Tab-separated table of C-alpha atoms in Angstrom:
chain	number	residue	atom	x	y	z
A	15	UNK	CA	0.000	0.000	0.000
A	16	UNK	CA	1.566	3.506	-1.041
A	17	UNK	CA	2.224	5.529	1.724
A	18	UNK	CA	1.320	9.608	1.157
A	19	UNK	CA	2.453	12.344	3.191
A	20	UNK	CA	1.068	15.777	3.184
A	21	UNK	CA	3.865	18.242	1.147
A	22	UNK	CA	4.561	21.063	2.911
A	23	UNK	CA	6.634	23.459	1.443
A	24	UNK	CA	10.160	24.332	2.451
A	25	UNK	CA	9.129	28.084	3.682
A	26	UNK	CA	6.100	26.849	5.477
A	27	UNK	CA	8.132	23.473	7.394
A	28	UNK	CA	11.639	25.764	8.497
A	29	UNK	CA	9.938	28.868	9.217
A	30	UNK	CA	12.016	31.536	11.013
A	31	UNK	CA	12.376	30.561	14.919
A	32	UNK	CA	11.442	33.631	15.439
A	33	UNK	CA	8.086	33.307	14.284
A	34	UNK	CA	7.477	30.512	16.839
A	35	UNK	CA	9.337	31.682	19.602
A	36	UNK	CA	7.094	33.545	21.634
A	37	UNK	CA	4.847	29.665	21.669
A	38	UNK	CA	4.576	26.752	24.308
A	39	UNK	CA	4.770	23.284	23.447
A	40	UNK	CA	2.735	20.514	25.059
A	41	UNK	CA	4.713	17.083	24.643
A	42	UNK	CA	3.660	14.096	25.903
A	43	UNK	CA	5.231	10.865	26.593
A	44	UNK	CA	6.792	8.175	29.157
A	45	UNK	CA	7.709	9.103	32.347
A	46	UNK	CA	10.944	8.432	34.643
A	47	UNK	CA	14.292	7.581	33.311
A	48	UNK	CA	12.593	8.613	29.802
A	49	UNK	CA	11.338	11.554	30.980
A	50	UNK	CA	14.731	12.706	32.567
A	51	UNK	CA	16.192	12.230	29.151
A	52	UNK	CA	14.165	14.477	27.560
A	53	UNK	CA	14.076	16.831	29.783
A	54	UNK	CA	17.478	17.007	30.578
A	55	UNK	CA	19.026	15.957	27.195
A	56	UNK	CA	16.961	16.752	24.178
A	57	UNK	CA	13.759	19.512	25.076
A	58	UNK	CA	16.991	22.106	26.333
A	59	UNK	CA	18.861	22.186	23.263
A	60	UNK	CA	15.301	22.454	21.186
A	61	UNK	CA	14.282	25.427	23.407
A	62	UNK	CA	17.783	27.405	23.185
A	63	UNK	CA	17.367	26.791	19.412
A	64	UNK	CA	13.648	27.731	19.158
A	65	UNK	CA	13.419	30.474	22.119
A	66	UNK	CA	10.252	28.275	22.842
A	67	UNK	CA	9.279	26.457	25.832
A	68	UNK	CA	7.933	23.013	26.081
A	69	UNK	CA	6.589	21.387	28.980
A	70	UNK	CA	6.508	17.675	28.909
A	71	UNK	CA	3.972	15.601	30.288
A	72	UNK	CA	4.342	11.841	31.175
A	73	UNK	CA	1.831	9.178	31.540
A	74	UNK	CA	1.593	6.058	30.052
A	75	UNK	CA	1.255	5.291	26.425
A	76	UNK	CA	-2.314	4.242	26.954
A	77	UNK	CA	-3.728	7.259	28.938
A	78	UNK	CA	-2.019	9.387	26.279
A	79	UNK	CA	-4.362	7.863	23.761
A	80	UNK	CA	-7.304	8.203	26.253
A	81	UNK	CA	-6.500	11.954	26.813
A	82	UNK	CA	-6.390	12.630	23.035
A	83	UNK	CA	-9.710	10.811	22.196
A	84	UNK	CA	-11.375	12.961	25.165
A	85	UNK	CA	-10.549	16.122	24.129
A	86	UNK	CA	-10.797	15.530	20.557
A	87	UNK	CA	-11.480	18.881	18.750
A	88	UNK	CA	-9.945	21.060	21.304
A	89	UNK	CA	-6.710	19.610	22.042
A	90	UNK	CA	-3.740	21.006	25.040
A	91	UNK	CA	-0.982	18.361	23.226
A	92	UNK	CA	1.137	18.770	20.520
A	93	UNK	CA	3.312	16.472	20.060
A	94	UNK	CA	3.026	12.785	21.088
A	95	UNK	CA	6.032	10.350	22.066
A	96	UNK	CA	4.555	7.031	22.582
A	97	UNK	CA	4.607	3.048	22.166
A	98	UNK	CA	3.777	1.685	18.620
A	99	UNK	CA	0.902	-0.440	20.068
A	100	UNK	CA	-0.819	2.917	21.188
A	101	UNK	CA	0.140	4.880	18.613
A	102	UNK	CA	-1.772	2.427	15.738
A	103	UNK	CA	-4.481	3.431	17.403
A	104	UNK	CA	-4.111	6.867	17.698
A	105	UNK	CA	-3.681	7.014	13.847
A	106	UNK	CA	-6.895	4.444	13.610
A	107	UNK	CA	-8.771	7.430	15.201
A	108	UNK	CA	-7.636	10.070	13.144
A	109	UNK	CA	-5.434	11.446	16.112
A	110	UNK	CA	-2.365	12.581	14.379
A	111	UNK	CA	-1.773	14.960	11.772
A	112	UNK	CA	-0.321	14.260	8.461
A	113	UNK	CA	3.428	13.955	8.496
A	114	UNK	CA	5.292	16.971	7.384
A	115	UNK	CA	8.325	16.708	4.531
A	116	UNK	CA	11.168	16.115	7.508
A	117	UNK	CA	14.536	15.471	5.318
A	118	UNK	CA	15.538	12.455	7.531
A	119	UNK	CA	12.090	10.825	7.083
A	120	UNK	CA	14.251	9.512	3.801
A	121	UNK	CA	17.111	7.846	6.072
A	122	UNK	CA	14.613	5.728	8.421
A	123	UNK	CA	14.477	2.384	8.613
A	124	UNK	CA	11.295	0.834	6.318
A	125	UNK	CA	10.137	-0.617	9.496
A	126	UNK	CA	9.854	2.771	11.155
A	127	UNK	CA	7.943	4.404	9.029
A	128	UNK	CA	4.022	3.903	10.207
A	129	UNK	CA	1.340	2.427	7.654
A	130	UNK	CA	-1.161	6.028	6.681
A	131	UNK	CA	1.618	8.753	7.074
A	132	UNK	CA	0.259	9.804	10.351
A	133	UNK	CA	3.409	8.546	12.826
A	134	UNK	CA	6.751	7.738	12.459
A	135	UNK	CA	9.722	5.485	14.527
A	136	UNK	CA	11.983	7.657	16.422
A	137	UNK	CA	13.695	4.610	18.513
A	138	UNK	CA	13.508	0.760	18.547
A	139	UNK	CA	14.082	-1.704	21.111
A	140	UNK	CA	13.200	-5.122	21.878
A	141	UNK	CA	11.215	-7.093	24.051
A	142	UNK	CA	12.470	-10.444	25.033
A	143	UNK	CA	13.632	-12.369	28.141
A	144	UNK	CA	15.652	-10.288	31.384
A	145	UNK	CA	17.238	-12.269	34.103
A	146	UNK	CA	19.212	-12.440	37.438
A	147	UNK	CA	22.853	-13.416	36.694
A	148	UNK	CA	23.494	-14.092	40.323
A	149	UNK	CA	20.049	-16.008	41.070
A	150	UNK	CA	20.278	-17.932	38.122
A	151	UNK	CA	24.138	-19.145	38.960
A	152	UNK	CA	23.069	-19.857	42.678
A	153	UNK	CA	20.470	-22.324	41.488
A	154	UNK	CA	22.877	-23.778	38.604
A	155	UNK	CA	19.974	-22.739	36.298
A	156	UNK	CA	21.261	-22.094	32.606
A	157	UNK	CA	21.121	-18.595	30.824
A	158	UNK	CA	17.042	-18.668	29.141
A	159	UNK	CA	17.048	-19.117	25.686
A	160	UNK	CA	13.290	-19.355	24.633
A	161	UNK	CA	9.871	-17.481	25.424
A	162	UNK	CA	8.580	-21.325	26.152
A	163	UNK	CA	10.727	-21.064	29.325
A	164	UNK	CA	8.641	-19.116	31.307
A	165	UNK	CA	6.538	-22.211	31.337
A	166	UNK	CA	9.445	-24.386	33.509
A	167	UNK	CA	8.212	-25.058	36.864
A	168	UNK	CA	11.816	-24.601	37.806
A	169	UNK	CA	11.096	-20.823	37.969
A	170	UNK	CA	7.886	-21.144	40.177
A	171	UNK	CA	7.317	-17.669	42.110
A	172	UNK	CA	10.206	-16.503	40.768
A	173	UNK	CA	8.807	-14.858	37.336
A	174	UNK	CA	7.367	-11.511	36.542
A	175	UNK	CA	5.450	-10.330	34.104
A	176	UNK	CA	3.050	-6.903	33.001
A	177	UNK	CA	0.143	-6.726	32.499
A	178	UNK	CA	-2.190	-7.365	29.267
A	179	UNK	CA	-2.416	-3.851	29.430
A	180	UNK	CA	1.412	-4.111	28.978
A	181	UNK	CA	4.209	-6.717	28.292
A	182	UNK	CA	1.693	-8.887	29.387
A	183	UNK	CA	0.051	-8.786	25.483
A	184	UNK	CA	3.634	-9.059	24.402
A	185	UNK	CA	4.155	-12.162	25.844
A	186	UNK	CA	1.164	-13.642	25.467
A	187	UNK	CA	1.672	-12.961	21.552
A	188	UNK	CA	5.205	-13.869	21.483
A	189	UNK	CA	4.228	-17.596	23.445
A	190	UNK	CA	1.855	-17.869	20.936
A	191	UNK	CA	4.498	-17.858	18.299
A	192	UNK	CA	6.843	-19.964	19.782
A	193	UNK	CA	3.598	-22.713	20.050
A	194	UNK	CA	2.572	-22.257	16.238
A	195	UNK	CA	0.487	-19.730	16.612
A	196	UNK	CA	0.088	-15.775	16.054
A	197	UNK	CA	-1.601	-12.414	16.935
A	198	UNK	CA	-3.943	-13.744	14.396
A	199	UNK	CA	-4.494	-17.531	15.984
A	200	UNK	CA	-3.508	-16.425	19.897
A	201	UNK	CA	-4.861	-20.118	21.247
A	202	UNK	CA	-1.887	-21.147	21.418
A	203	UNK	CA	-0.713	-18.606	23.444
A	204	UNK	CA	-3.319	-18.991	26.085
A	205	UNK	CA	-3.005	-22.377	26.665
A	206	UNK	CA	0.518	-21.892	27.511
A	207	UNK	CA	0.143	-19.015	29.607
A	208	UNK	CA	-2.474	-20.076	31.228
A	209	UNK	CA	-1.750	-23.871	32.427
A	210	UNK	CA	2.174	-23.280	32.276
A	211	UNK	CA	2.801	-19.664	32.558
A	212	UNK	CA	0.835	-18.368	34.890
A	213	UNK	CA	2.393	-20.433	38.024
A	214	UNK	CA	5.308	-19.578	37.860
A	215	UNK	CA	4.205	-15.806	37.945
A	216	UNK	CA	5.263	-13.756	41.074
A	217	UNK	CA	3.439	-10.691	40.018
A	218	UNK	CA	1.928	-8.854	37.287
A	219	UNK	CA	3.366	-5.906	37.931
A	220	UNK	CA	2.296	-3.041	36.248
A	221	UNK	CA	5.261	-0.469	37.715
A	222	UNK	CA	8.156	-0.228	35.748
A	223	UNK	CA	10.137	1.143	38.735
A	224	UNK	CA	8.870	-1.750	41.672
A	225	UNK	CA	9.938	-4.432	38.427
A	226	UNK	CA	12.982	-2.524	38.383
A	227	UNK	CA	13.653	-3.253	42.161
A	228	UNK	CA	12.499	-6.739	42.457
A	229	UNK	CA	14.916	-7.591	39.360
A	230	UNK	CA	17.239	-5.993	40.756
A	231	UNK	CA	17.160	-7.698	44.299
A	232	UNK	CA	16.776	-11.196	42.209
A	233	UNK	CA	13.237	-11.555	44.150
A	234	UNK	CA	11.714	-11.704	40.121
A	235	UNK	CA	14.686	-14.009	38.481
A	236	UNK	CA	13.257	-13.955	35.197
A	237	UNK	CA	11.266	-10.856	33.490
A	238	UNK	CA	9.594	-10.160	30.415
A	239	UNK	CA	10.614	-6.410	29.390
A	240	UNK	CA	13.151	-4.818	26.932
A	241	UNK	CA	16.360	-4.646	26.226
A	242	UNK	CA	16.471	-0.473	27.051
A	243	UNK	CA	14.951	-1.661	30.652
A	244	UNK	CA	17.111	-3.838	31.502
A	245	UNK	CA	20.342	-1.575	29.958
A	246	UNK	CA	18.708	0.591	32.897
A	247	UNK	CA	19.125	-2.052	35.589
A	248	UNK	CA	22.707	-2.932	34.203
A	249	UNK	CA	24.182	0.536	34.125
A	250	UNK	CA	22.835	0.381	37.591
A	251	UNK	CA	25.581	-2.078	38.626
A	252	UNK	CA	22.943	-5.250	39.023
A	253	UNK	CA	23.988	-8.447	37.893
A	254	UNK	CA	21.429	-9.054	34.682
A	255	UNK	CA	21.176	-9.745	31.719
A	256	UNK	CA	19.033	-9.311	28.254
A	257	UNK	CA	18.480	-12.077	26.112
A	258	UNK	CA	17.217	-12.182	22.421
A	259	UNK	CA	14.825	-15.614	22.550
A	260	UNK	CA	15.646	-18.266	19.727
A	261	UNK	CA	12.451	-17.475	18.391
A	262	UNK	CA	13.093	-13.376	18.528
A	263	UNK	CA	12.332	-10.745	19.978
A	264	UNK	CA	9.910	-8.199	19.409
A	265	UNK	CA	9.576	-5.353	17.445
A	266	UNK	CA	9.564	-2.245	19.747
A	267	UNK	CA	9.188	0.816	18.335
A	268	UNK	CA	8.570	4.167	20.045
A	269	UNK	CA	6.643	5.935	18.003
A	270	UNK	CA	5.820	10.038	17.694
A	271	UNK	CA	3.456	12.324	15.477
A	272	UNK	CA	2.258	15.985	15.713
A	273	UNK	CA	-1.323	15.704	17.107
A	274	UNK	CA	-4.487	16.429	15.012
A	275	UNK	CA	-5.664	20.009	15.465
A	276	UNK	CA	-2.947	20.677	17.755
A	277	UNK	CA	-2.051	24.238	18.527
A	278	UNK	CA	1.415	24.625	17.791
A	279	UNK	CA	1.639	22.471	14.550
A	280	UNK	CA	4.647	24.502	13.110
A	281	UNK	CA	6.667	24.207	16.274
A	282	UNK	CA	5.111	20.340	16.649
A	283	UNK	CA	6.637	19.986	13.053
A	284	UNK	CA	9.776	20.866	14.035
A	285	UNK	CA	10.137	19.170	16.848
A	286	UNK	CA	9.635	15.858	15.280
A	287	UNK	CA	12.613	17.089	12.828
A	288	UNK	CA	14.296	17.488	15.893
A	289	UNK	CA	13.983	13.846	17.560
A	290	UNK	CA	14.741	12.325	13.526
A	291	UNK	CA	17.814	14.124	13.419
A	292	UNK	CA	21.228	12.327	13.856
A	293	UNK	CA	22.408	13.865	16.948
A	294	UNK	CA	19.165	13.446	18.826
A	295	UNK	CA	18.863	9.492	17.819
A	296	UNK	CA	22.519	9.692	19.220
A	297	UNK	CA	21.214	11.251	22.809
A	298	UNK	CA	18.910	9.006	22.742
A	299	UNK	CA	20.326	5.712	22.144
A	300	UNK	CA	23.287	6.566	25.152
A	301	UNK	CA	20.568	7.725	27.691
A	302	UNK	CA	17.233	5.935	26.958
A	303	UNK	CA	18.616	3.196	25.472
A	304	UNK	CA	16.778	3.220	21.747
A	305	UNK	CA	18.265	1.658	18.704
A	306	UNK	CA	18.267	4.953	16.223
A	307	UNK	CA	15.552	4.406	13.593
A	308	UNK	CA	17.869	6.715	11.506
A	309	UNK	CA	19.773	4.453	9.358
A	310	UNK	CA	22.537	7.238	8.876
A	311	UNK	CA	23.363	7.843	12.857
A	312	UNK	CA	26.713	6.233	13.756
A	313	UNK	CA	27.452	5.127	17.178
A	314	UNK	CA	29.944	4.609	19.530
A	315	UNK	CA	30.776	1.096	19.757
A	316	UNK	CA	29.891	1.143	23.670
A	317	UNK	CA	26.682	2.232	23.029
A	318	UNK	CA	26.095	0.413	20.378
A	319	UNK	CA	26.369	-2.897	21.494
A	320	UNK	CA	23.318	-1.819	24.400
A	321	UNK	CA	21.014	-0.929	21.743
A	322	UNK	CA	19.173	-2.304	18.213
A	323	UNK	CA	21.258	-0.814	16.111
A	324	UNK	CA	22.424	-1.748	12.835
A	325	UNK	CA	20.243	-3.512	9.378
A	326	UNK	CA	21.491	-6.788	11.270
A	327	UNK	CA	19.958	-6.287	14.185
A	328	UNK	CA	17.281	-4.276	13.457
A	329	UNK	CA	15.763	-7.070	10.503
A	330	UNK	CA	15.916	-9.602	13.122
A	331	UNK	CA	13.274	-8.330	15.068
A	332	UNK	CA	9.633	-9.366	14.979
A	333	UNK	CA	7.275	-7.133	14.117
A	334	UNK	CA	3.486	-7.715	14.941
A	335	UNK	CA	0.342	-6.605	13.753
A	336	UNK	CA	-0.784	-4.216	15.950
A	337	UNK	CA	-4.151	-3.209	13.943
A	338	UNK	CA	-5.166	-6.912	14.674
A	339	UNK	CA	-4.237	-6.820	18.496
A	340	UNK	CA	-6.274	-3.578	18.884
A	341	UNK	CA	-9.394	-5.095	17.484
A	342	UNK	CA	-9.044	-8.014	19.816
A	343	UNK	CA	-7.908	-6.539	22.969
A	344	UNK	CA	-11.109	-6.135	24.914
A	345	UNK	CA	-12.026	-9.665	24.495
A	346	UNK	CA	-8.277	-11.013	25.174
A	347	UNK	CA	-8.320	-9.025	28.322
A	348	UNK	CA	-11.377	-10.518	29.478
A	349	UNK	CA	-10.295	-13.974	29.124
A	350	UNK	CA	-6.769	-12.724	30.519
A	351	UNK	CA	-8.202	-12.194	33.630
A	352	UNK	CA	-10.865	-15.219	33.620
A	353	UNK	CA	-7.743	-17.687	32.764
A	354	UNK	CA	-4.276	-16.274	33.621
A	355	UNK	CA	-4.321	-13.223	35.702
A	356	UNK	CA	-6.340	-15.128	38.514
């Protein structure tokens, strides 16, 4: 399916700072260590470059959404930084604005670029298997190697998961591959979570920052989340570990796009010009931990090696269909909590 962006032309895209200067802009996305990136590394640069001011505003990917789709026609947001799952269905209801002729929109990635012209990539990372180096070689237990071993008893109590409102749908789709099926034929991914899965399950926990402490501590051993998490816990000094599952690891992709009928849309624009541009994917990938979706953005080889980064790495991935998890979410979460979240 061609993909067609709005043409905007090059006076009306890079108009004078000035212009804008005297505006505010309303940018929403993840909080913690995310947030401190932002604010510390990428909105002060934009602002002495601008003479604007933005004020960011975390939440979760989700609520986001939610606060778009309430205030609908008379939005406060401009500017959107948030998960790919959320974001398809932001563009679904007509949330985001047309994507503006950004120059390094032509050196992304394929796979960042967002099915309607609405959204774009800005960072990938994967979601796979995190665990306790020192728990695991204390119980002689092996390094994990597939998404079917959260289902060995050997880990009873000793696993954590999200939610379905978060990793929890990741896993659940990413079992269901490893047992034949798909986001498209999830059965098998509810029988395994629920009769082998679920427990072995600690907690569901929904709080990135209590995961962060009970992986740290080794009281969850074994933790679905991504590789930019668990870079988080590592740089922290804890003994763990990321692991790409035999199978693979999915797609992440954090995604942004200038909000419909938002009220800066010039300084929106060029914001998202901002966040594309090689020295920002740079920022990001050494503080938040995001592969750059820019293919042209050279890293350090430190940092490199902690991130997606590279055609390699960044083809191995597995992307899922997002439009066909939205549509099925309500009912999945039902029978989530009927069958595995007990």
């Amino acid at each position: 399916m061609r993909r067609t962006l709005v043409t905007l032309t090059v006076s009306t895209l890079l108009a004078p700072w000035a212009a804008i200067s005297a505006e505010t802009l309303y940018v929403a996305g993840p909080g913690g260590s995310f947030q401190k990136t932002f604010e510390e590394k990428v909105i002060p640069g934009f602002e002495a470059r601008s003479g604007a001011k933005v004020v960011y505003v975390p939440g979760s990917s989700s609520d986001t959404v939610a606060k778009l789709m309430a205030q609908k026609g008379r939005q406060d947001l401009s500017f959107i930084a948030i998960d790919s799952g959320p974001m398809a269905r932001a563009v679904e209801q007509d949330l985001c604005a047309p994507l503006p002729t950004v120059p390094a929109l032509d050196d992304l990635y394929p796979n960042a670029r967002i099915p309607g012209g609405r959204a774009v990539g800005y960072g990938f990372y994967a979601t796979g298997l995190g665990y306790n180096k020192a728990v695991f070689a204390k119980n002689g237990w092996a390094a994990p190697t597939s998404w079917n071993d959260l289902g060995d008893p050997k880990f009873k109590g000793k696993i954590s998961i999200g939610p379905i409102s978060g990793y929890g749908v990741e896993a659940l789709v990413m079992v269901a591959r490893a047992n034949g099926g798909s986001e498209k034929n999830i059965e098998p991914g509810f029988q395994v979570m629920a009769k082998k899965v679920a427990p072995n399950v600690l907690d569901w926990e929904p709080s990135q920052a209590t995961l962060s402490q009970r992986f740290q501590s080794g009281e969850a051993a074994l933790v679905v989340w991504s590789n930019a998490r668990v870079q988080l816990v590592v740089d922290q000094g804890a003994p763990v570990a990321f692991v790409y599952p035999k199978e693979g690891a999915r797609e992440g992709l954090m995604t942004a796009c200038v909000v419909n009928g938002a009220p800066q849309p010039k300084l929106a624009q060029q914001f998202l010009a901002d966040i594309l541009s090689p020295a920002t994917q740079v920022t990001l990938a050494k503080y938040s931990g995001y592969g750059p979706t820019n293919a042209k953005v050279k890293l350090d080889p430190d940092v490199a090696r902690t991130v997606v980064y590279g055609s390699d790495r960044v083809n191995a991935l597995v992307p899922i269909d997002w439009s066909v998890i939205n549509k099925q979410l309500p009912e999945w979460t039902k029978r989530w909590n009927r069958e595995v979240e007990r």
